[in-house]
Coordinates of C-alpha atoms in Angstrom, one line a residue:
M21 CA 6.6 4.6 -32.6
D22 CA 5.2 8.0 -33.6
T23 CA 6.2 11.0 -31.4
P24 CA 4.5 10.4 -28.1
V25 CA 2.0 12.9 -26.7
L26 CA 3.2 12.2 -23.2
S27 CA 6.3 10.8 -21.5
V28 CA 5.7 9.1 -18.2
V29 CA 8.6 8.5 -15.8
L30 CA 8.4 5.8 -13.2
V31 CA 11.3 5.1 -10.7
I32 CA 11.4 1.7 -9.1
G33 CA 13.5 0.0 -6.4
K34 CA 13.3 -3.1 -4.3
M35 CA 9.5 -3.1 -4.0
R36 CA 8.9 -4.8 -7.4
Q37 CA 5.2 -5.8 -6.9
R38 CA 4.0 -2.3 -6.4
G39 CA 6.2 -1.1 -9.3
E40 CA 4.5 -3.7 -11.5
R41 CA 1.1 -2.5 -10.3
S42 CA 1.9 1.1 -11.0
L43 CA 3.4 0.3 -14.5
K44 CA 0.3 -1.8 -15.4
A45 CA -2.0 1.1 -14.6
I46 CA 0.1 3.4 -16.8
L47 CA 0.2 1.0 -19.7
E48 CA -3.6 0.6 -19.6
Q49 CA -4.1 4.3 -20.4
K50 CA -5.9 5.1 -23.7
T51 CA -5.0 8.3 -25.5
E52 CA -5.3 9.4 -29.1
G53 CA -1.5 9.5 -29.5
P54 CA 1.1 7.1 -28.1
I55 CA 2.5 7.3 -24.6
E56 CA 6.1 6.7 -23.8
V57 CA 7.0 5.2 -20.4
L58 CA 10.5 5.5 -19.0
V59 CA 11.2 3.1 -16.2
V60 CA 14.2 3.9 -14.1
D61 CA 15.3 0.7 -12.2
T62 CA 17.6 1.6 -9.2
T63 CA 18.0 -2.1 -8.2
P64 CA 18.6 -3.8 -11.5
E65 CA 20.1 -6.8 -9.7
N66 CA 16.5 -7.9 -9.2
P67 CA 14.4 -9.5 -12.0
R68 CA 13.0 -7.0 -14.5
I69 CA 9.4 -6.1 -13.6
R70 CA 6.5 -7.4 -15.7
G71 CA 5.5 -4.9 -18.3
G72 CA 9.0 -3.7 -18.8
E73 CA 9.2 -5.5 -22.1
A74 CA 6.3 -3.5 -23.7
S75 CA 7.1 -1.8 -26.9
N76 CA 6.4 1.7 -25.6
V77 CA 8.6 1.2 -22.4
V78 CA 12.2 2.5 -22.3
Y79 CA 13.8 0.5 -19.5
L80 CA 16.7 2.3 -17.9
E81 CA 19.1 0.9 -15.2
Y82 CA 20.6 3.3 -12.7
P83 CA 22.0 1.3 -9.8
D84 CA 24.2 4.1 -8.4
A85 CA 21.6 6.8 -8.4
P86 CA 22.7 9.5 -5.8
S87 CA 19.2 11.0 -5.3
F88 CA 15.5 10.7 -6.2
A89 CA 15.7 13.9 -8.2
D90 CA 18.7 12.6 -10.2
T91 CA 16.8 9.5 -11.2
K92 CA 13.9 11.5 -12.5
L93 CA 16.2 13.8 -14.5
F94 CA 18.1 10.7 -15.7
A95 CA 14.9 9.8 -17.5
F96 CA 13.8 13.3 -18.3
F97 CA 16.8 14.0 -20.5
R98 CA 16.1 10.8 -22.5
M99 CA 12.4 11.3 -23.1
S100 CA 10.8 12.0 -26.5
A101 CA 7.6 14.0 -25.7
D102 CA 7.3 17.7 -24.9
R103 CA 5.3 16.9 -21.8
V104 CA 6.4 14.7 -18.9
A105 CA 4.4 13.1 -16.1
F106 CA 6.2 11.8 -13.0
V107 CA 4.5 8.9 -11.1
E108 CA 5.8 7.3 -7.9
D109 CA 5.9 3.5 -7.7
H110 CA 3.3 3.6 -4.9
T111 CA 0.9 5.8 -6.9
F112 CA -1.6 4.1 -9.1
V113 CA -3.2 6.1 -11.8
E114 CA -6.9 5.5 -12.7
P115 CA -8.4 5.0 -16.2
G116 CA -8.5 8.3 -18.0
W117 CA -5.6 9.8 -16.0
A118 CA -3.4 10.4 -19.1
N119 CA -6.2 12.2 -21.0
G120 CA -6.8 14.2 -17.9
V121 CA -3.1 15.3 -17.8
L122 CA -3.3 16.3 -21.4
K123 CA -6.5 18.1 -20.8
G124 CA -4.8 20.1 -18.0
F125 CA -2.0 21.1 -20.4
E126 CA -4.7 22.5 -22.8
T127 CA -5.2 25.3 -20.3
G128 CA -1.7 26.5 -21.0
A129 CA -0.4 25.4 -17.7
E130 CA 3.3 24.6 -17.3
V131 CA 2.5 22.3 -14.3
V132 CA -0.4 19.9 -14.1
V133 CA -1.4 18.4 -10.8
Y134 CA -3.3 15.2 -10.4
T135 CA -6.4 14.8 -8.2
F136 CA -5.6 12.2 -5.5
H137 CA -7.3 9.8 -3.2
D138 CA -5.9 7.6 -0.5
A139 CA -5.2 4.2 -2.0
T140 CA -4.6 2.6 1.5
P141 CA -7.3 4.1 3.8
E142 CA -7.3 1.2 6.2
S143 CA -4.9 2.8 8.7
V144 CA -5.2 6.0 10.6
W145 CA -1.6 6.7 9.9
S146 CA -2.1 6.3 6.2
R147 CA -5.2 8.5 6.2
A148 CA -3.5 11.2 8.2
F149 CA -0.3 11.2 6.1
G150 CA -2.4 11.2 2.9
L151 CA -4.3 14.3 4.1
L152 CA -1.2 16.0 5.2
A153 CA 0.8 15.3 2.0
Y154 CA -2.0 15.3 -0.6
G155 CA -5.1 16.7 1.1
R156 CA -5.0 20.0 -0.8
W157 CA -5.3 18.2 -4.1
M158 CA -7.9 15.5 -3.2
S159 CA -11.0 17.5 -4.1
E160 CA -12.4 17.6 -7.7
R161 CA -14.5 20.6 -6.5
L162 CA -11.3 22.6 -5.7
A163 CA -9.6 21.7 -9.0
G164 CA -8.3 24.6 -11.2
E165 CA -5.4 27.0 -10.9
R166 CA -3.3 26.4 -7.7
Q167 CA -0.4 28.0 -5.9
H168 CA 1.7 24.8 -6.1
G169 CA 1.4 21.1 -6.3
P170 CA 2.9 18.1 -4.5
G171 CA 6.3 16.7 -5.3
N172 CA 7.1 13.6 -7.4
N173 CA 3.5 13.0 -8.7
V174 CA 3.1 15.9 -11.1
A175 CA 3.5 16.7 -14.8
Y176 CA 5.5 19.5 -16.6
R177 CA 6.1 21.0 -20.0
K178 CA 9.5 20.0 -21.1
D179 CA 10.6 23.5 -22.0
A180 CA 9.6 24.8 -18.6
L181 CA 12.1 22.5 -16.9
L182 CA 14.8 23.1 -19.5
R183 CA 14.5 26.8 -18.9
Q184 CA 15.8 26.3 -15.4
G185 CA 19.3 25.4 -16.6
D186 CA 21.9 24.4 -14.0
R187 CA 19.4 25.1 -11.2
L188 CA 17.0 22.3 -12.3
E189 CA 18.4 19.5 -10.1
D190 CA 18.4 21.7 -7.0
L191 CA 14.8 22.7 -7.7
M192 CA 13.7 19.1 -8.3
H193 CA 14.9 17.9 -4.9
V194 CA 11.9 19.8 -3.4
E195 CA 9.5 20.6 -6.2
L196 CA 7.7 23.3 -4.1
F197 CA 10.6 25.6 -5.0
L198 CA 10.3 24.6 -8.6
H199 CA 6.6 25.5 -8.6
W200 CA 7.3 28.8 -7.0
T201 CA 10.0 29.6 -9.5
L202 CA 7.8 28.7 -12.5
R203 CA 5.0 30.9 -11.2
E204 CA 7.4 33.8 -10.7
Q205 CA 8.4 33.3 -14.4
G206 CA 4.8 33.7 -15.4
G207 CA 3.7 30.0 -15.5
T208 CA 0.6 28.5 -14.0
V209 CA 0.0 25.4 -11.9
Y210 CA -3.3 23.7 -12.7
Q211 CA -5.0 20.8 -10.9
E212 CA -7.0 18.7 -13.3
A213 CA -10.0 17.0 -11.8
T214 CA -10.1 14.1 -14.3
A215 CA -6.4 13.2 -13.8
R216 CA -7.2 10.9 -10.9
A217 CA -4.6 8.8 -9.0
G218 CA -4.4 6.9 -5.8
H219 CA -1.4 7.3 -3.5
A220 CA -0.3 4.6 -1.0
S221 CA 1.0 5.8 2.3
W222 CA 2.2 4.2 5.5
D223 CA 0.4 1.9 7.9
N224 CA 2.6 2.6 10.9
L225 CA 3.9 5.5 13.0
R226 CA 7.6 4.7 12.1
G227 CA 7.2 5.0 8.4
T228 CA 4.9 8.1 8.7
L229 CA 7.4 10.0 10.9
W230 CA 10.4 8.9 8.8
D231 CA 8.8 10.2 5.6
T232 CA 7.5 13.5 7.0
C233 CA 10.7 14.3 8.9
M234 CA 12.9 13.4 5.9
C235 CA 10.9 15.7 3.7
S236 CA 11.0 18.7 6.1
R237 CA 14.8 18.2 6.7
L238 CA 15.3 18.2 2.9
F239 CA 13.1 21.3 2.5
A240 CA 15.3 23.2 5.0
H241 CA 18.5 22.1 3.3
Q242 CA 17.3 23.1 -0.2
R243 CA 16.1 26.4 1.1
R244 CA 19.7 27.0 2.3
I245 CA 21.0 26.2 -1.1
L246 CA 18.5 28.1 -3.2
E247 CA 17.8 31.2 -1.0
K248 CA 21.2 31.3 0.8
P249 CA 19.8 32.8 4.0
S250 CA 22.2 34.3 6.5
L251 CA 22.9 32.5 9.8
L252 CA 20.7 34.9 11.6
K253 CA 17.8 34.2 9.2
R254 CA 18.3 30.5 9.5
L255 CA 18.2 30.8 13.3
F256 CA 14.9 32.8 12.9
Y257 CA 13.4 30.0 10.7
A258 CA 14.4 27.4 13.2
G259 CA 13.1 29.4 16.1
T260 CA 9.6 29.8 14.5
M261 CA 9.1 26.1 13.9
P262 CA 7.0 25.7 17.1
L263 CA 4.4 27.9 15.3
L264 CA 4.2 25.5 12.4
P265 CA 1.3 23.3 13.6
A266 CA -1.0 26.3 14.2
L267 CA 0.1 27.9 10.9
L268 CA -0.5 24.8 8.8
F269 CA -3.8 24.0 10.6
W270 CA -5.1 27.5 9.6
R271 CA -3.8 27.2 6.0
Y272 CA -5.4 23.8 5.5
C273 CA -8.8 24.8 7.0
R274 CA -8.8 27.8 4.7
A275 CA -7.7 25.8 1.6
L276 CA -10.3 23.0 2.2
K277 CA -13.3 25.1 3.2
G278 CA -14.7 24.8 -0.4
D279 CA -15.2 21.0 0.2
P280 CA -17.0 20.4 3.5
D281 CA -16.6 16.6 3.3
L282 CA -12.8 16.9 2.8
L283 CA -12.5 19.5 5.5
R284 CA -14.5 17.3 7.9
R285 CA -12.1 14.4 7.3
Y286 CA -9.1 16.7 7.9
L287 CA -10.6 18.0 11.2
L288 CA -11.3 14.4 12.2
H289 CA -7.7 13.4 11.7
S290 CA -6.2 16.8 12.9
P291 CA -4.8 15.4 16.3
V292 CA -2.6 13.0 14.4
I293 CA -1.8 15.5 11.7
L294 CA -0.8 18.2 14.2
F295 CA 1.4 15.7 16.0
L296 CA 3.1 14.8 12.7
V297 CA 3.6 18.5 11.9
F298 CA 5.1 19.2 15.3
C299 CA 7.7 16.5 14.7
T300 CA 8.4 17.7 11.2
G301 CA 8.9 21.2 12.5
I302 CA 11.6 20.0 14.8
S303 CA 13.2 18.2 11.9
E304 CA 13.0 21.3 9.7
A305 CA 14.6 23.4 12.4
I306 CA 17.5 20.9 12.6
G307 CA 17.8 21.1 8.8
Y308 CA 18.5 24.9 8.9
L309 CA 21.5 24.2 11.1
D310 CA 22.7 20.8 9.7
S311 CA 24.4 20.9 6.3
S312 CA 24.1 17.2 5.4
P313 CA 21.5 16.8 2.5
R314 CA 20.5 13.2 2.9
Y315 CA 19.5 12.9 -0.8
R316 CA 20.0 9.1 -0.8
R317 CA 17.7 8.8 2.2
Q318 CA 14.9 10.3 0.1
L319 CA 15.4 7.8 -2.7
D320 CA 15.4 4.9 -0.3
T321 CA 12.2 6.2 1.3
E322 CA 10.4 6.5 -2.0
V323 CA 11.3 3.1 -3.6
N324 CA 12.9 0.8 -1.1
M325 CA 10.7 1.0 2.1
R326 CA 7.5 -1.1 2.6
R327 CA 4.3 0.8 2.5
A328 CA 0.7 -0.1 3.3
C329 CA 0.2 -1.4 -0.3
D330 CA 3.0 -4.0 0.0

């Protein structure tokens, strides 16, 4: 195969059917140059997923993966292209997505963010989680240069990641820190309107709370590692968490005001969203005081728990 124009990394676990669906959507992409797909199988004791035998698929087994970030880097250091797109097994890219990602890189951006929609809108929990986690990148009208993107479903220039050296894994656990770092280094984060993808969320309160609280706890832990705040500062962070719902509500309203329809949907779901943010604030506060990272919990949440699409 000629040198690929894009490497796509897909991490899968126990939920094989959705992994097959995600891989199928990736393999159906049409681009001028070849696409390389690296599938990281964290539960290889299960039958290999359909599509894994395709000529442009590199199938990697990683049964003892310690974290979700480590699985992504396991594939990253084996890729062939100079641009990499990460896709979760519960994210389903649409036709034209790959060309959209490449178009985003043509702007000179080091990070390309996809434009999302809710792939499982039947449940209020799914809609609320989708708006909380991906709402800022759901509007084609608001596409363009952004402050940061979401984690896990995002594309990078290879050299931008290699430039981080030994800090890369710590930055990849919570990619918000990576995006901040890249912007401080002069890079740009760009949301491409034509790189469309659907994200499947949770259809119940338990899964929704589990995911949001896990992410906030991990954010606090990585902040401790990367910023090394003093105990006094960590106590300050923890003490201000009750203000988080009001702060995020204001930030989201300001961010979405350019798309009235999306803002209306956010306001309609704001009671549920604010409840979730209140719970995640408590979890984040605990994270500033608890030193256990729970990296494996993030991996299990992403690839081994049933979602609304299963």
